[in-house]
Amino acid sequence: MSKVYIALQDNEESHYIVEAIEEDNPDVTVIYQPAMIRIECEGHMVIKRETVEEKMGRDWEIPALHVNLITLGGNVDEDDDQLSLTWNN
Amino acid sequence: MSNKKLNMKDKYRLLTRDLEWEFSYRDRKEIFPQEDFEGIKITDWSKWEDPFRLTMDSYWKYQAEKEKKLYAIFDAFSQNNGQQNVTDARYVNAIKLFLTGVSPLEYQAYSGFAHVGRQFGGVGARVACQMQSLDELRHVQTQIHAMSHYNKHFDGFQDFAHMHDRVWYLSVPKSFFDDARSAGPFEFMVAIGFSFEYVLTNLLFVPFMSGAAYNGDMATVTFGFSAQSDEARHMTLGLEIIKFLLEQHEDNVPIVQRWINKWLWRGYRVLTLVAMMMDYMLPNKVMSWQESFEVYFEEAASSLFKDLARYGIEMPPYAADAIAEKEHLSHQAWSIFYNYGHAAAFHTWMPTAQEMDWLSEKYPNTFDKYYRPRFEKWREMEEAGERYYNPTLPMLCQTCQIPMGFTDMENPTMTSYRQSVYDGERYNFCSNGCKDIFDHEPEKYVQSWMPVHQIFQGNCGGPEMEDVLGDYYRINLGVDNLDFKGSPDEARWNGWHNLQSAEDKLKKAS
Ligand SMILES: [Fe+2]
Ligand SMILES: [Fe+2]
Ligand SMILES: [Zn+2]
């Protein structure tokens, strides 16, 4: 299985997103580097709007992810409720 | 009409459908004249899907938010005299190289995507390319803004656009993009959208920007990561175009494979500059070139090519050559620039003893064996007041335009050297990748504007070094070039810091 990954700018808002990702994807590895946070996982990872909203305690929509996004790896699928990354191998 | 009730997918469908119409009085071929000549077959553009399904309203909303954050940090950086708080003034030379070598590529990307955003017959692809084109324009503008602050305090920033078009080493990134933009629209998308954005920009932006953060340069980190936030979308577009082309027709597979091979190698050669920025130009180091190459190239590319295997796409043969060079690349590149430090618009230097120890630790198989002895010799010469500058002009690779300084990986002390003869003339190459690229399209690459040939032909200001470097390149001689030691940049930096410590003493005394 290949690793999908996402990297976010290290800031207040991203910390909630990382918490949500960890909750929805128990197998992720979170790596802190200067100014950035890299999250990787075998095969598949999902970011759910509902979980992020719960962590932030306010409304949040998936395209807002782009504000803090640095890079990602994997095939992307996005709709109103979630963004997922997948490698089919 | 209430937008609130529509979900993202519906909004995206409306956006693209409303921009497409049937052509009633013109032939499709007249409207999209560049769609066929590369041999790519498209049977159904409606199969194109943008995974982000970005609509204009959310595009403007989030881009505006990014800009607000970015400019707040630029203001804070200049108000706090951020230029004084970077690790040391040598670091700023990496930023000079970025502004002269990389930022103009953002402008080229803007222009290239605007062009292909008109040429494709499918509306989804056109919309995605147009948005990317706007992003790229934003990148070049924000980078110039960010670095204009450094221009007030350091040398070498003042003429970046002029230099990009003329200076010998800047022809490496410039000719890469010129090559892509003078190709057809599908090749441009594979070159830039896929090979550059998807496979390589991570190496350009991610570890280097994290390094900027580690060296106290918040302005650069912020423009870098702000640009990267668009890059995630560009990467997805790059992957999408590849999958789309491969799914459209089996005849596309070998064409796409050849483009991938070519552009991965072309892009990797441009990243030589980034390799040396990471290992030699960042005083505080986050990770070595080799380490970032392993994460962002070897690991990432192997996942990607496994995913593309079902279409019959294979890892390019030159990937093995790139992997074989990872323990050598940055040292060879820095040696070239140290040699030609009089002809560069930024300062060069020999690493300190401590920095050499870091290099030995990170490159246990190569640094002490091949590079340390040479570097220590240069340092000795420098201490004896005879800093080494190479007075000759280097021979360049006809494809990548880098001086022929790479060595054979089987025998790392021998220069790697390939040749081809075309139309009675002999051409030189640094590698199998560069030679194969030339051999496939010699009529294109014989026309390359080769900086050293141009000097010899008398097209660069005159016969003397000063004519070329000073008048033609507009390097401010004795100020922008030569070693960091003894430069006005160094003197200014020392001035600021003594001044600060004197102020501190006064404060403490009172
Ligand atoms: Fe860009
Ligand atoms: Fe881009
Ligand atoms: Zn070459």
Coordinates of C-alpha atoms and ligand atoms in Angstrom, one line a residue:
Chain A
M1 CA 0.0 0.0 0.0
S2 CA 1.3 3.5 -0.9
K3 CA 1.0 6.4 1.6
V4 CA -1.4 9.3 0.9
Y5 CA -0.4 12.5 2.7
I6 CA -1.5 16.1 3.3
A7 CA 0.6 18.9 4.7
L8 CA -0.9 22.0 6.4
Q9 CA 0.5 25.3 7.6
D10 CA 1.2 25.0 11.3
N11 CA -1.4 27.4 12.8
E12 CA -4.3 27.6 15.2
E13 CA -6.9 26.5 12.6
S14 CA -4.9 23.6 11.4
H15 CA -4.6 22.1 14.8
Y16 CA -8.3 21.5 14.9
I17 CA -8.2 20.0 11.4
V18 CA -5.4 17.7 12.5
E19 CA -7.4 16.7 15.6
A20 CA -10.4 15.8 13.3
I21 CA -8.2 13.9 10.9
E22 CA -6.7 11.9 13.8
E23 CA -10.2 11.0 15.1
D24 CA -11.6 9.9 11.7
N25 CA -8.4 8.1 10.6
P26 CA -6.9 6.3 13.7
D27 CA -3.9 5.0 11.7
V28 CA -2.5 8.3 10.6
T29 CA 1.1 9.5 11.4
V30 CA 1.4 13.2 12.3
I31 CA 4.9 14.8 11.7
Y32 CA 5.7 18.3 12.9
Q33 CA 8.3 20.2 10.9
P34 CA 9.2 24.0 11.0
A35 CA 6.0 25.9 10.1
M36 CA 4.2 22.8 8.8
I37 CA 2.4 19.6 9.8
R38 CA 2.5 16.6 7.6
I39 CA -0.1 13.8 8.1
E40 CA 0.3 10.5 6.3
C41 CA -1.6 7.3 6.1
E42 CA -1.5 4.0 4.2
G43 CA -3.8 3.9 1.2
H44 CA -6.6 6.3 2.3
M45 CA -7.4 9.3 4.4
V46 CA -10.6 11.4 4.9
I47 CA -11.3 14.9 6.2
K48 CA -14.9 15.2 7.4
R49 CA -16.6 18.6 7.6
E50 CA -18.7 17.5 10.6
T51 CA -15.7 16.4 12.7
V52 CA -13.8 19.6 11.9
E53 CA -16.8 21.7 12.9
E54 CA -17.2 19.8 16.1
K55 CA -13.5 20.5 17.0
M56 CA -13.7 24.1 16.0
G57 CA -17.0 24.7 17.6
R58 CA -18.3 26.6 14.5
D59 CA -19.3 26.2 10.9
W60 CA -16.6 25.2 8.5
E61 CA -16.7 24.2 4.8
I62 CA -14.4 21.9 2.9
P63 CA -13.0 24.5 0.5
A64 CA -11.7 26.5 3.5
L65 CA -9.1 23.7 3.8
H66 CA -7.3 25.3 0.9
V67 CA -6.4 28.4 3.0
N68 CA -4.0 26.3 5.1
L69 CA -3.1 23.5 2.7
I70 CA 0.5 23.1 1.6
T71 CA 0.5 19.9 -0.4
L72 CA -1.1 16.5 -0.8
G73 CA -0.5 13.2 -2.4
G74 CA -3.2 10.8 -3.7
N75 CA -6.3 10.9 -5.8
V76 CA -8.6 13.6 -4.5
D77 CA -12.4 13.4 -4.2
E78 CA -14.2 16.3 -2.7
D79 CA -17.9 17.0 -2.0
D80 CA -19.8 19.2 0.5
D81 CA -19.2 16.8 3.4
Q82 CA -15.7 15.5 3.0
L83 CA -12.4 15.4 1.1
S84 CA -10.7 12.1 0.6
L85 CA -7.3 11.0 -0.6
T86 CA -6.8 7.5 -2.0
W87 CA -4.1 5.4 -3.8
N88 CA -5.6 2.4 -5.5
N89 CA -2.5 0.2 -5.1
Chain B
M1 CA -32.2 31.7 -8.0
S2 CA -30.9 30.7 -4.6
N3 CA -27.4 29.5 -4.6
K4 CA -27.8 28.1 -1.1
K5 CA -29.8 25.1 -2.2
L6 CA -27.3 23.9 -4.7
N7 CA -24.5 21.6 -3.6
M8 CA -20.9 21.9 -4.7
K9 CA -21.3 19.3 -7.6
D10 CA -24.4 21.1 -9.0
K11 CA -22.8 24.5 -8.8
Y12 CA -19.8 23.2 -10.6
R13 CA -21.9 21.6 -13.3
L14 CA -23.8 24.9 -13.8
L15 CA -20.6 26.9 -14.0
T16 CA -19.0 24.8 -16.7
R17 CA -22.2 24.0 -18.6
D18 CA -23.1 27.7 -18.9
L19 CA -19.7 28.5 -20.4
E20 CA -20.1 25.9 -23.2
W21 CA -22.2 26.3 -26.3
E22 CA -22.7 24.7 -29.7
F23 CA -20.7 26.3 -32.5
S24 CA -23.2 27.0 -35.3
Y25 CA -21.3 28.9 -38.0
R26 CA -17.7 28.0 -37.4
D27 CA -15.9 24.7 -37.6
R28 CA -14.6 23.3 -34.3
K29 CA -11.2 22.8 -35.8
E30 CA -10.9 26.5 -36.5
I31 CA -11.9 27.3 -33.0
F32 CA -9.5 24.9 -31.4
P33 CA -6.7 24.7 -34.0
Q34 CA -4.0 23.2 -31.7
E35 CA -6.0 20.2 -30.5
D36 CA -4.8 17.6 -33.0
F37 CA -1.3 18.2 -34.2
E38 CA 0.5 16.4 -31.2
G39 CA -1.3 13.1 -32.1
I40 CA -3.4 13.1 -28.9
K41 CA -6.9 11.7 -29.4
I42 CA -9.8 13.0 -27.4
T43 CA -13.1 11.2 -27.9
D44 CA -15.2 12.8 -25.2
W45 CA -14.4 16.0 -23.3
S46 CA -17.4 15.6 -21.0
K47 CA -15.5 12.8 -19.2
W48 CA -13.3 15.5 -17.8
E49 CA -13.9 16.0 -14.1
D50 CA -12.3 18.5 -11.7
P51 CA -12.0 16.8 -8.4
F52 CA -12.1 20.1 -6.5
R53 CA -15.2 21.3 -8.3
L54 CA -14.2 24.8 -7.5
T55 CA -16.7 27.6 -8.5
M56 CA -15.9 31.2 -9.0
D57 CA -17.6 32.5 -5.9
S58 CA -15.6 30.2 -3.6
Y59 CA -12.4 30.8 -5.6
W60 CA -12.6 34.6 -5.0
K61 CA -13.6 34.1 -1.4
Y62 CA -10.7 31.9 -0.4
Q63 CA -8.1 33.6 -2.6
A64 CA -9.0 36.9 -0.9
E65 CA -8.6 35.3 2.5
K66 CA -5.2 34.0 1.6
E67 CA -4.1 37.4 0.3
K68 CA -5.3 39.1 3.5
K69 CA -3.3 36.8 5.7
L70 CA -0.2 37.1 3.5
Y71 CA -0.1 40.9 3.4
A72 CA -0.6 41.1 7.1
I73 CA 2.5 39.1 7.6
F74 CA 4.5 41.1 5.0
D75 CA 3.5 44.3 6.9
A76 CA 4.6 42.8 10.2
F77 CA 7.9 41.6 8.7
S78 CA 8.8 45.0 7.4
Q79 CA 7.6 46.9 10.5
N80 CA 9.8 44.7 12.7
N81 CA 12.8 44.9 10.4
G82 CA 12.5 41.2 9.7
Q83 CA 15.6 41.4 7.5
Q84 CA 17.7 41.8 10.6
N85 CA 16.4 38.7 12.2
V86 CA 17.2 36.0 9.7
T87 CA 19.9 33.6 10.8
D88 CA 22.7 35.3 8.9
A89 CA 23.1 37.4 5.8
R90 CA 24.4 34.5 3.7
Y91 CA 20.8 33.1 3.8
V92 CA 19.5 36.0 1.8
N93 CA 21.4 34.8 -1.2
A94 CA 19.1 31.8 -1.5
I95 CA 16.2 34.4 -1.8
K96 CA 18.1 36.2 -4.5
L97 CA 18.4 33.0 -6.5
F98 CA 14.7 32.4 -5.9
L99 CA 13.7 35.8 -7.2
T100 CA 15.9 35.7 -10.3
G101 CA 15.4 32.0 -11.1
V102 CA 12.0 30.9 -9.8
S103 CA 9.6 33.8 -9.6
P104 CA 9.8 34.6 -13.3
L105 CA 8.7 31.0 -13.9
E106 CA 5.5 31.8 -12.1
Y107 CA 5.0 34.5 -14.7
Q108 CA 5.7 32.0 -17.5
A109 CA 3.2 29.6 -15.9
Y110 CA 0.6 32.3 -15.8
S111 CA 1.1 33.0 -19.5
G112 CA 1.3 29.3 -20.4
F113 CA -1.9 28.4 -18.6
A114 CA -3.7 31.4 -20.1
H115 CA -2.8 30.0 -23.5
V116 CA -3.8 26.4 -23.0
G117 CA -6.9 27.6 -21.1
R118 CA -8.0 28.9 -24.5
Q119 CA -6.9 26.0 -26.6
F120 CA -8.6 23.0 -25.1
G121 CA -12.0 21.9 -26.5
G122 CA -13.4 20.9 -23.1
V123 CA -14.9 23.5 -20.9
G124 CA -13.9 21.8 -17.6
A125 CA -10.2 21.8 -18.6
R126 CA -10.5 25.4 -19.8
V127 CA -11.9 26.7 -16.5
A128 CA -9.3 24.8 -14.5
C129 CA -6.5 26.2 -16.6
Q130 CA -7.8 29.8 -16.4
M131 CA -8.0 29.6 -12.6
Q132 CA -4.5 28.2 -12.4
S133 CA -3.4 31.0 -14.7
L134 CA -4.7 33.6 -12.2
D135 CA -3.1 31.7 -9.3
E136 CA 0.3 31.9 -11.1
L137 CA -0.1 35.6 -11.6
R138 CA -0.8 36.0 -7.9
H139 CA 2.4 33.9 -7.2
V140 CA 4.7 36.1 -9.2
Q141 CA 3.2 39.3 -7.7
T142 CA 3.3 38.2 -4.1
Q143 CA 6.9 37.0 -4.5
I144 CA 8.0 40.3 -6.0
H145 CA 6.2 42.1 -3.2
A146 CA 7.8 39.9 -0.5
M147 CA 11.3 40.3 -1.9
S148 CA 11.0 44.0 -2.6
H149 CA 11.6 44.4 1.1
Y150 CA 14.9 42.6 0.9
N151 CA 15.8 44.8 -2.1
K152 CA 15.9 47.8 0.3
H153 CA 18.6 46.2 2.4
F154 CA 20.6 43.8 0.3
D155 CA 22.3 43.8 -3.1
G156 CA 21.5 41.6 -6.1
F157 CA 17.7 41.9 -6.2
Q158 CA 17.4 45.1 -8.3
D159 CA 17.3 43.7 -11.8
F160 CA 15.8 40.3 -11.5
A161 CA 13.6 40.3 -14.7
H162 CA 16.4 41.6 -16.9
M163 CA 18.8 39.1 -15.4
H164 CA 16.4 36.2 -15.9
D165 CA 16.5 36.8 -19.6
R166 CA 20.3 36.9 -19.9
V167 CA 22.4 35.5 -17.1
W168 CA 24.0 32.1 -17.9
Y169 CA 22.7 30.1 -15.0
L170 CA 19.2 31.6 -15.2
S171 CA 18.9 30.2 -18.7
V172 CA 18.5 26.8 -17.0
P173 CA 15.1 27.6 -15.5
K174 CA 14.1 30.0 -18.3
S175 CA 14.8 27.6 -21.1
F176 CA 12.9 24.9 -19.2
F177 CA 9.7 26.9 -19.4
D178 CA 10.4 28.3 -22.9
D179 CA 10.7 24.6 -24.0
A180 CA 7.3 23.8 -22.4
R181 CA 5.5 26.9 -23.7
S182 CA 6.7 26.3 -27.3
A183 CA 5.3 22.8 -27.2
G184 CA 1.7 21.9 -28.0
P185 CA -1.1 22.4 -25.4
F186 CA -1.2 18.7 -24.3
E187 CA 2.6 18.5 -23.9
F188 CA 2.5 21.8 -21.9
M189 CA 0.0 20.2 -19.5
V190 CA 2.1 17.1 -19.0
A191 CA 5.3 19.2 -18.7
I192 CA 4.0 21.8 -16.3
G193 CA 0.7 20.5 -14.9
F194 CA 1.9 17.0 -14.3
S195 CA 5.7 16.7 -14.2
F196 CA 6.5 20.0 -12.7
E197 CA 3.4 20.7 -10.4
Y198 CA 2.6 17.1 -9.4
V199 CA 6.0 15.5 -9.2
L200 CA 8.4 18.3 -8.6
T201 CA 7.1 21.4 -7.0
N202 CA 7.0 19.8 -3.6
L203 CA 10.7 19.6 -3.7
L204 CA 10.9 23.2 -4.8
F205 CA 8.6 24.6 -2.2
V206 CA 8.0 22.4 0.8
P207 CA 11.4 21.6 2.4
F208 CA 12.8 24.9 1.2
M209 CA 10.0 26.9 2.8
S210 CA 10.1 25.0 5.9
G211 CA 13.9 25.8 5.9
A212 CA 13.0 29.5 5.4
A213 CA 10.9 29.3 8.6
Y214 CA 13.8 27.7 10.4
N215 CA 16.0 30.6 9.3
G216 CA 13.7 33.3 10.6
D217 CA 12.4 34.4 7.2
M218 CA 8.6 34.6 7.8
A219 CA 8.0 36.7 4.7
T220 CA 9.3 33.9 2.4
V221 CA 7.6 31.1 4.3
T222 CA 4.4 32.9 4.0
F223 CA 4.5 33.6 0.3
G224 CA 5.8 30.1 -0.3
F225 CA 3.1 28.4 1.6
S226 CA 0.4 30.7 0.3
A227 CA 1.5 29.8 -3.2
Q228 CA 1.6 26.1 -2.2
S229 CA -2.0 26.4 -1.0
D230 CA -2.9 26.9 -4.7
E231 CA -0.4 24.2 -5.8
A232 CA -2.5 21.5 -4.2
R233 CA -5.1 22.4 -6.7
H234 CA -2.6 22.5 -9.5
M235 CA -1.2 19.1 -8.6
T236 CA -4.7 17.7 -8.7
L237 CA -5.2 19.2 -12.2
G238 CA -1.9 17.7 -13.3
L239 CA -2.9 14.2 -12.2
E240 CA -6.3 14.7 -13.7
I241 CA -5.1 15.6 -17.2
I242 CA -2.8 12.5 -17.2
K243 CA -5.6 10.1 -16.2
F244 CA -8.0 11.8 -18.7
L245 CA -5.5 11.5 -21.6
L246 CA -4.8 7.9 -20.8
E247 CA -8.5 7.0 -20.5
Q248 CA -9.4 8.8 -23.7
H249 CA -7.5 6.6 -26.2
E250 CA -4.9 3.9 -26.0
D251 CA -2.9 5.7 -28.7
N252 CA -2.2 8.4 -26.2
V253 CA -0.3 6.1 -23.9
P254 CA 3.1 6.0 -25.6
I255 CA 2.9 9.8 -26.4
V256 CA 2.2 10.6 -22.7
Q257 CA 4.9 8.2 -21.6
R258 CA 7.5 9.9 -23.7
W259 CA 6.5 13.3 -22.4
I260 CA 6.6 12.1 -18.8
N261 CA 10.1 10.7 -19.3
K262 CA 11.3 14.0 -20.9
W263 CA 9.7 16.4 -18.5
L264 CA 10.6 14.6 -15.3
W265 CA 14.2 14.7 -16.3
R266 CA 14.0 18.4 -17.5
G267 CA 12.4 19.4 -14.2
Y268 CA 14.8 17.4 -12.1
R269 CA 17.7 19.1 -13.7
V270 CA 16.2 22.5 -12.9
L271 CA 15.9 21.4 -9.3
T272 CA 19.7 21.2 -9.1
L273 CA 19.5 24.8 -8.0
V274 CA 17.2 23.8 -5.1
A275 CA 19.5 21.0 -4.1
M276 CA 22.4 23.4 -3.4
M277 CA 20.1 26.0 -1.8
M278 CA 19.1 23.4 0.7
D279 CA 22.5 21.9 1.5
Y280 CA 24.6 25.0 1.2
M281 CA 22.6 28.2 1.4
L282 CA 20.4 27.7 4.5
P283 CA 22.5 28.3 7.6
N284 CA 20.0 26.4 9.8
K285 CA 19.2 23.1 8.1
V286 CA 15.9 21.3 8.4
M287 CA 16.7 18.3 6.2
S288 CA 19.3 17.5 3.5
W289 CA 18.6 17.5 -0.2
Q290 CA 18.9 13.7 -0.1
E291 CA 16.3 13.4 2.6
S292 CA 13.8 15.6 0.9
F293 CA 14.5 13.9 -2.4
E294 CA 13.7 10.5 -0.7
V295 CA 10.4 11.7 0.7
Y296 CA 9.1 14.0 -2.0
F297 CA 10.5 12.2 -5.1
E298 CA 11.3 8.6 -4.4
E299 CA 8.5 7.8 -2.1
A300 CA 5.9 10.1 -3.7
A301 CA 6.8 9.1 -7.3
S302 CA 6.7 5.4 -6.5
S303 CA 3.1 5.6 -5.1
L304 CA 2.1 7.7 -8.1
F305 CA 3.6 5.4 -10.8
K306 CA 2.2 2.3 -9.1
D307 CA -1.2 4.0 -9.4
L308 CA -0.6 4.8 -13.1
A309 CA 0.6 1.2 -13.9
R310 CA -3.0 0.2 -14.7
Y311 CA -2.9 2.5 -17.7
G312 CA 0.4 1.0 -18.9
I313 CA 2.5 3.9 -17.7
E314 CA 5.9 3.1 -16.2
M315 CA 8.4 4.9 -14.0
P316 CA 10.7 6.9 -16.4
P317 CA 14.0 5.2 -17.0
Y318 CA 15.9 8.3 -15.9
A319 CA 14.4 8.2 -12.4
A320 CA 17.2 5.7 -11.6
D321 CA 19.8 8.2 -12.8
A322 CA 18.3 10.9 -10.6
I323 CA 18.3 8.5 -7.6
A324 CA 21.9 7.6 -8.2
E325 CA 22.9 11.3 -8.1
K326 CA 21.2 12.2 -4.8
E327 CA 24.3 11.9 -2.7
H328 CA 26.3 14.1 -5.2
L329 CA 24.1 16.6 -6.8
S330 CA 24.2 19.5 -4.3
H331 CA 28.0 19.3 -3.8
Q332 CA 28.6 19.4 -7.5
A333 CA 26.3 22.3 -8.1
W334 CA 27.8 24.3 -5.3
S335 CA 31.3 23.6 -6.6
I336 CA 30.2 25.1 -10.0
F337 CA 28.8 28.2 -8.4
Y338 CA 31.8 28.7 -6.1
N339 CA 34.1 28.4 -9.2
Y340 CA 32.1 31.0 -11.1
G341 CA 31.3 33.2 -8.1
H342 CA 32.5 36.3 -10.0
A343 CA 29.9 35.6 -12.7
A344 CA 26.9 35.2 -10.3
A345 CA 24.5 37.8 -9.1
F346 CA 24.6 36.5 -5.5
H347 CA 27.4 35.6 -3.1
T348 CA 29.0 32.2 -2.7
W349 CA 31.3 30.9 0.1
M350 CA 32.9 27.8 1.5
P351 CA 30.9 26.1 4.2
T352 CA 32.3 26.6 7.8
A353 CA 34.0 23.7 9.5
Q354 CA 30.8 23.0 11.4
E355 CA 28.8 23.0 8.2
M356 CA 31.2 20.6 6.6
D357 CA 30.7 18.3 9.5
W358 CA 27.0 18.4 9.0
L359 CA 27.5 17.5 5.3
S360 CA 29.8 14.6 6.3
E361 CA 27.1 13.3 8.6
K362 CA 24.3 13.7 6.1
Y363 CA 26.4 12.3 3.2
P364 CA 28.6 9.6 4.8
N365 CA 29.3 7.8 1.4
T366 CA 30.3 10.8 -0.6
F367 CA 31.2 14.1 1.2
D368 CA 34.4 13.2 2.8
K369 CA 35.6 11.0 0.0
Y370 CA 34.9 13.3 -3.0
Y371 CA 34.1 16.8 -1.9
R372 CA 35.7 17.7 1.5
P373 CA 39.3 17.5 0.2
R374 CA 38.5 19.9 -2.7
F375 CA 36.6 22.3 -0.4
E376 CA 39.3 22.3 2.2
K377 CA 41.9 23.2 -0.5
W378 CA 39.7 26.1 -1.6
R379 CA 39.4 27.3 2.0
E380 CA 43.1 27.2 2.4
M381 CA 43.6 29.2 -0.8
E382 CA 41.0 31.7 0.5
E383 CA 42.8 32.0 3.8
A384 CA 46.0 32.7 1.9
G385 CA 44.3 35.6 0.2
E386 CA 43.9 33.7 -3.1
R387 CA 40.2 32.9 -3.3
Y388 CA 39.8 30.6 -6.3
Y389 CA 37.7 31.9 -9.3
N390 CA 37.7 29.9 -12.6
P391 CA 38.6 32.3 -15.4
T392 CA 37.4 30.1 -18.3
L393 CA 33.9 29.8 -19.7
P394 CA 32.2 26.5 -19.1
M395 CA 30.9 24.1 -21.7
L396 CA 27.1 23.7 -21.4
C397 CA 24.7 20.8 -21.9
Q398 CA 22.7 21.6 -25.0
T399 CA 19.4 20.5 -23.4
C400 CA 19.5 21.6 -19.7
Q401 CA 22.1 24.3 -20.2
I402 CA 23.9 23.5 -17.0
P403 CA 27.7 23.5 -17.2
M404 CA 29.1 20.1 -17.7
G405 CA 30.0 19.5 -14.1
F406 CA 28.1 16.3 -13.3
T407 CA 30.0 13.2 -13.0
D408 CA 29.5 9.6 -14.0
M409 CA 27.8 7.8 -11.1
E410 CA 29.8 4.6 -11.8
N411 CA 33.0 6.6 -11.5
P412 CA 32.2 9.8 -9.6
T413 CA 35.5 11.6 -10.4
M414 CA 34.9 11.5 -14.2
T415 CA 32.8 14.1 -15.9
S416 CA 29.7 12.6 -17.5
Y417 CA 29.8 13.4 -21.1
R418 CA 27.5 12.5 -24.0
Q419 CA 27.5 13.7 -27.6
S420 CA 25.3 13.8 -30.7
V421 CA 26.0 14.9 -34.2
Y422 CA 23.2 16.7 -36.0
D423 CA 23.5 18.3 -39.4
G424 CA 27.3 18.2 -39.3
E425 CA 27.5 19.9 -35.9
R426 CA 28.5 18.2 -32.6
Y427 CA 26.4 18.8 -29.5
N428 CA 27.3 18.0 -25.9
F429 CA 25.1 16.6 -23.1
C430 CA 25.4 16.0 -19.4
S431 CA 23.4 12.8 -19.2
N432 CA 21.5 10.1 -21.1
G433 CA 18.3 12.0 -20.4
C434 CA 19.4 15.2 -21.9
K435 CA 20.9 13.4 -24.9
D436 CA 17.7 11.4 -25.6
I437 CA 15.6 14.6 -25.4
F438 CA 17.8 16.3 -28.0
D439 CA 17.9 13.3 -30.3
H440 CA 14.1 13.1 -30.4
E441 CA 13.7 16.8 -31.4
P442 CA 17.1 18.1 -32.6
E443 CA 15.5 20.7 -34.8
K444 CA 14.1 22.3 -31.6
Y445 CA 17.2 22.2 -29.4
V446 CA 19.7 23.3 -32.0
Q447 CA 17.9 26.7 -31.8
S448 CA 18.5 27.0 -28.0
W449 CA 20.0 30.4 -26.8
M450 CA 23.1 29.0 -25.2
P451 CA 24.6 31.7 -22.9
V452 CA 28.3 30.7 -23.5
H453 CA 28.0 30.4 -27.3
Q454 CA 26.3 33.8 -27.3
I455 CA 29.2 35.4 -25.4
F456 CA 31.7 33.9 -27.9
Q457 CA 29.6 35.1 -30.8
G458 CA 29.8 38.6 -29.5
N459 CA 26.1 38.9 -28.7
C460 CA 26.5 39.8 -25.0
G461 CA 27.9 43.3 -24.7
G462 CA 31.5 42.8 -25.8
P463 CA 34.6 40.7 -25.5
E464 CA 35.6 41.5 -21.9
M465 CA 34.2 39.9 -18.8
E466 CA 33.1 43.3 -17.5
D467 CA 31.2 43.9 -20.7
V468 CA 29.2 40.7 -20.3
L469 CA 28.7 40.7 -16.5
G470 CA 28.4 44.4 -15.9
D471 CA 26.8 45.9 -19.0
Y472 CA 24.9 43.0 -20.5
Y473 CA 23.8 41.1 -17.4
R474 CA 23.7 44.3 -15.2
I475 CA 25.5 42.6 -12.3
N476 CA 26.8 45.4 -10.1
L477 CA 30.4 44.3 -10.1
G478 CA 32.2 44.0 -6.8
V479 CA 28.8 44.5 -5.1
D480 CA 26.4 41.8 -6.2
N481 CA 29.0 39.1 -7.1
L482 CA 32.1 37.5 -5.5
D483 CA 32.5 35.8 -2.2
F484 CA 30.2 36.7 0.7
K485 CA 33.3 37.5 2.7
G486 CA 34.2 41.1 2.1
S487 CA 30.9 41.9 0.4
P488 CA 28.9 45.1 1.1
D489 CA 26.0 42.8 2.3
E490 CA 28.3 41.3 4.9
A491 CA 29.5 44.8 6.0
R492 CA 25.9 46.1 6.4
W493 CA 24.8 43.0 8.3
N494 CA 27.7 43.3 10.7
G495 CA 26.9 47.0 11.1
W496 CA 23.3 46.3 12.1
H497 CA 24.2 43.8 14.6
N498 CA 26.9 45.7 16.3
L499 CA 24.5 48.7 16.4
Q500 CA 21.9 46.5 18.0
S501 CA 24.2 45.1 20.7
A502 CA 25.4 48.7 21.5
E503 CA 21.7 49.7 21.9
D504 CA 21.1 46.7 24.1
K505 CA 24.1 47.7 26.3
L506 CA 22.7 51.2 26.7
K507 CA 19.3 49.9 27.6
K508 CA 20.7 47.6 30.2
A509 CA 22.9 50.4 31.7
S510 CA 19.9 52.8 32.1
Ligands
FE1 FE 2.9 29.0 -8.9
FE2 FE 1.4 26.1 -9.8
ZN3 ZN 21.8 18.3 -19.4

